[in-house]
Amino acid sequence: PAANVYSMFVLSALRATANYASSGPEILSRLNALMLPAGEGDSVGISLIEIDAGKGIANILNAGMPRPLRLANSGRHTEIQVVGQPLGWFPSPIFGAIEIHLEPDDRLLFWSDGIADSETLRNSVILAIASHGALPSVMGLPANGEDAEPDDRTALLVELL
């Protein structure tokens, strides 16, 4: 309940901030400034991505999320080395930023720590994308064979068509 209210606050603030900011870093900085007095020690991780499909370039900003993966149809996957501090903890957090050049068969996988921190879930997601070209449902899968209450499990697969 309290987490849901905070999530709604963050989502509303993100929408409002995006209308008045001119760049990804400015969006994250403004959102962080709104969160500091409201969060009472809470934090949020966010990744922003801007893709220029014509040039095959992706600009990725990371604030406290697990490193995204670059997946190719060949089956290879590489971790994109972009890390940053979460929003809501520091007055001037350090955001990770990187520009990458995409190959025609590249897909980008962004995921929450509920998947990235579990080797079982991580491998299931990567295998399903390689085999079927789509994200699997991981909501019912226990993390690393445990029956514990699952952490958030959110994934986004970005594919240029």
Tab-separated table of C-alpha atoms in Angstrom:
chain	number	residue	atom	x	y	z
A	1	PRO	CA	0.000	0.000	0.000
A	2	ALA	CA	2.581	2.632	0.962
A	3	ALA	CA	4.842	1.426	-1.876
A	4	ASN	CA	1.929	1.700	-4.313
A	5	VAL	CA	1.255	5.310	-3.289
A	6	TYR	CA	4.943	6.161	-3.672
A	7	SER	CA	5.042	4.457	-7.087
A	8	MET	CA	2.063	6.525	-8.244
A	9	PHE	CA	3.784	9.692	-7.002
A	10	VAL	CA	6.951	8.829	-8.928
A	11	LEU	CA	5.025	8.004	-12.104
A	12	SER	CA	3.026	11.246	-11.943
A	13	ALA	CA	6.160	13.284	-11.239
A	14	LEU	CA	7.962	11.606	-14.150
A	15	ARG	CA	5.148	12.462	-16.558
A	16	ALA	CA	5.060	16.090	-15.379
A	17	THR	CA	8.843	16.445	-15.439
A	18	ALA	CA	9.205	15.006	-18.945
A	19	ASN	CA	6.977	17.786	-20.297
A	20	TYR	CA	9.348	20.516	-19.071
A	21	ALA	CA	12.808	18.993	-19.401
A	22	SER	CA	14.909	19.164	-22.543
A	23	SER	CA	17.108	16.104	-22.001
A	24	GLY	CA	17.284	12.768	-20.211
A	25	PRO	CA	19.717	13.987	-17.538
A	26	GLU	CA	17.493	17.004	-16.879
A	27	ILE	CA	14.440	14.732	-16.508
A	28	LEU	CA	16.280	12.586	-13.949
A	29	SER	CA	17.652	15.608	-12.057
A	30	ARG	CA	14.239	17.279	-11.813
A	31	LEU	CA	12.563	14.045	-10.787
A	32	ASN	CA	15.213	13.480	-8.114
A	33	ALA	CA	14.640	17.005	-6.735
A	34	LEU	CA	10.905	16.253	-6.409
A	35	MET	CA	11.550	12.917	-4.714
A	36	LEU	CA	14.001	14.064	-2.038
A	37	PRO	CA	11.469	15.782	0.259
A	38	ALA	CA	8.658	13.324	-0.497
A	39	GLY	CA	10.510	10.023	-0.280
A	40	GLU	CA	11.573	9.861	3.370
A	41	GLY	CA	14.488	7.602	2.436
A	42	ASP	CA	12.754	5.742	-0.387
A	43	SER	CA	14.454	5.413	-3.726
A	44	VAL	CA	13.554	4.407	-7.248
A	45	GLY	CA	15.578	3.037	-10.129
A	46	ILE	CA	14.899	4.282	-13.653
A	47	SER	CA	16.408	3.658	-17.072
A	48	LEU	CA	15.728	6.038	-19.943
A	49	ILE	CA	16.474	5.175	-23.553
A	50	GLU	CA	16.382	7.302	-26.681
A	51	ILE	CA	16.828	5.517	-30.007
A	52	ASP	CA	17.691	7.074	-33.352
A	53	ALA	CA	16.624	4.209	-35.603
A	54	GLY	CA	17.920	5.910	-38.740
A	55	LYS	CA	21.451	6.133	-37.346
A	56	GLY	CA	21.236	2.930	-35.290
A	57	ILE	CA	22.185	4.731	-32.081
A	58	ALA	CA	20.768	4.223	-28.593
A	59	ASN	CA	21.429	6.655	-25.757
A	60	ILE	CA	20.861	4.993	-22.399
A	61	LEU	CA	20.652	6.654	-18.982
A	62	ASN	CA	20.640	4.567	-15.837
A	63	ALA	CA	19.729	5.617	-12.313
A	64	GLY	CA	19.899	2.615	-9.997
A	65	MET	CA	18.689	-0.141	-12.336
A	66	PRO	CA	20.540	-3.367	-13.206
A	67	ARG	CA	22.728	-3.172	-16.287
A	68	PRO	CA	20.712	-3.840	-19.444
A	69	LEU	CA	21.702	-6.552	-21.918
A	70	ARG	CA	22.323	-6.352	-25.645
A	71	LEU	CA	20.948	-9.513	-27.255
A	72	ALA	CA	21.697	-10.638	-30.812
A	73	ASN	CA	19.949	-13.258	-32.932
A	74	SER	CA	23.242	-15.129	-32.998
A	75	GLY	CA	22.597	-16.008	-29.344
A	76	ARG	CA	25.346	-13.814	-27.955
A	77	HIS	CA	24.506	-11.350	-25.220
A	78	THR	CA	26.590	-8.667	-23.590
A	79	GLU	CA	25.988	-6.557	-20.545
A	80	ILE	CA	25.859	-2.824	-21.296
A	81	GLN	CA	28.208	-1.127	-18.859
A	82	VAL	CA	25.998	1.691	-17.618
A	83	VAL	CA	25.363	2.139	-13.890
A	84	GLY	CA	24.123	5.029	-11.797
A	85	GLN	CA	22.762	5.903	-8.383
A	86	PRO	CA	19.027	5.557	-7.676
A	87	LEU	CA	16.822	8.616	-7.403
A	88	GLY	CA	15.647	9.869	-4.021
A	89	TRP	CA	18.733	9.312	-1.870
A	90	PHE	CA	21.271	11.952	-2.904
A	91	PRO	CA	20.866	15.663	-3.737
A	92	SER	CA	23.040	15.250	-6.844
A	93	PRO	CA	23.117	11.583	-7.846
A	94	ILE	CA	25.464	10.320	-10.518
A	95	PHE	CA	23.580	8.961	-13.527
A	96	GLY	CA	25.173	6.455	-15.842
A	97	ALA	CA	25.061	7.415	-19.519
A	98	ILE	CA	26.241	5.616	-22.629
A	99	GLU	CA	25.751	5.824	-26.383
A	100	ILE	CA	25.844	2.528	-28.244
A	101	HIS	CA	25.677	1.692	-31.926
A	102	LEU	CA	23.091	-0.973	-32.683
A	103	GLU	CA	23.472	-3.774	-35.202
A	104	PRO	CA	20.402	-4.749	-37.285
A	105	ASP	CA	19.630	-7.832	-35.152
A	106	ASP	CA	20.292	-6.266	-31.740
A	107	ARG	CA	17.648	-6.177	-29.047
A	108	LEU	CA	18.001	-4.413	-25.712
A	109	LEU	CA	16.715	-5.998	-22.521
A	110	PHE	CA	15.980	-3.823	-19.512
A	111	TRP	CA	14.951	-5.547	-16.296
A	112	SER	CA	14.354	-5.013	-12.620
A	113	ASP	CA	16.511	-6.472	-9.874
A	114	GLY	CA	13.844	-9.102	-9.154
A	115	ILE	CA	14.967	-10.795	-12.369
A	116	ALA	CA	18.581	-9.661	-12.695
A	117	ASP	CA	19.518	-10.773	-9.156
A	118	SER	CA	18.220	-14.314	-9.704
A	119	GLU	CA	20.416	-16.535	-11.859
A	120	THR	CA	17.452	-18.841	-12.528
A	121	LEU	CA	15.164	-16.059	-13.732
A	122	ARG	CA	17.938	-14.300	-15.652
A	123	ASN	CA	18.778	-17.467	-17.568
A	124	SER	CA	15.084	-18.275	-18.192
A	125	VAL	CA	14.470	-14.842	-19.710
A	126	ILE	CA	17.584	-14.930	-21.923
A	127	LEU	CA	16.844	-18.485	-23.112
A	128	ALA	CA	13.200	-17.676	-23.932
A	129	ILE	CA	14.174	-14.625	-25.951
A	130	ALA	CA	16.843	-16.593	-27.826
A	131	SER	CA	14.451	-19.498	-28.499
A	132	HIS	CA	11.162	-17.709	-29.125
A	133	GLY	CA	12.083	-14.066	-29.695
A	134	ALA	CA	9.779	-12.924	-26.887
A	135	LEU	CA	9.756	-12.341	-23.154
A	136	PRO	CA	8.473	-15.252	-21.060
A	137	SER	CA	6.125	-14.939	-18.115
A	138	VAL	CA	8.319	-15.195	-15.014
A	139	MET	CA	5.746	-14.157	-12.445
A	140	GLY	CA	5.097	-17.688	-11.140
A	141	LEU	CA	8.694	-18.890	-11.226
A	142	PRO	CA	10.495	-19.070	-7.876
A	143	ALA	CA	13.825	-17.268	-7.786
A	144	ASN	CA	16.729	-19.732	-7.638
A	145	GLY	CA	14.330	-22.519	-6.650
A	146	GLU	CA	13.167	-20.672	-3.534
A	147	ASP	CA	9.539	-20.348	-2.506
A	148	ALA	CA	10.105	-16.895	-1.015
A	149	GLU	CA	7.899	-13.922	-1.865
A	150	PRO	CA	9.158	-12.677	-5.244
A	151	ASP	CA	10.735	-9.269	-5.708
A	152	ASP	CA	9.468	-7.047	-8.488
A	153	ARG	CA	9.802	-8.734	-11.872
A	154	THR	CA	9.671	-6.233	-14.685
A	155	ALA	CA	11.312	-6.568	-18.078
A	156	LEU	CA	11.245	-4.547	-21.272
A	157	LEU	CA	12.570	-5.857	-24.583
A	158	VAL	CA	13.418	-3.148	-27.132
A	159	GLU	CA	13.648	-4.260	-30.748
A	160	LEU	CA	14.128	-2.160	-33.878
A	161	LEU	CA	11.836	-3.227	-36.693
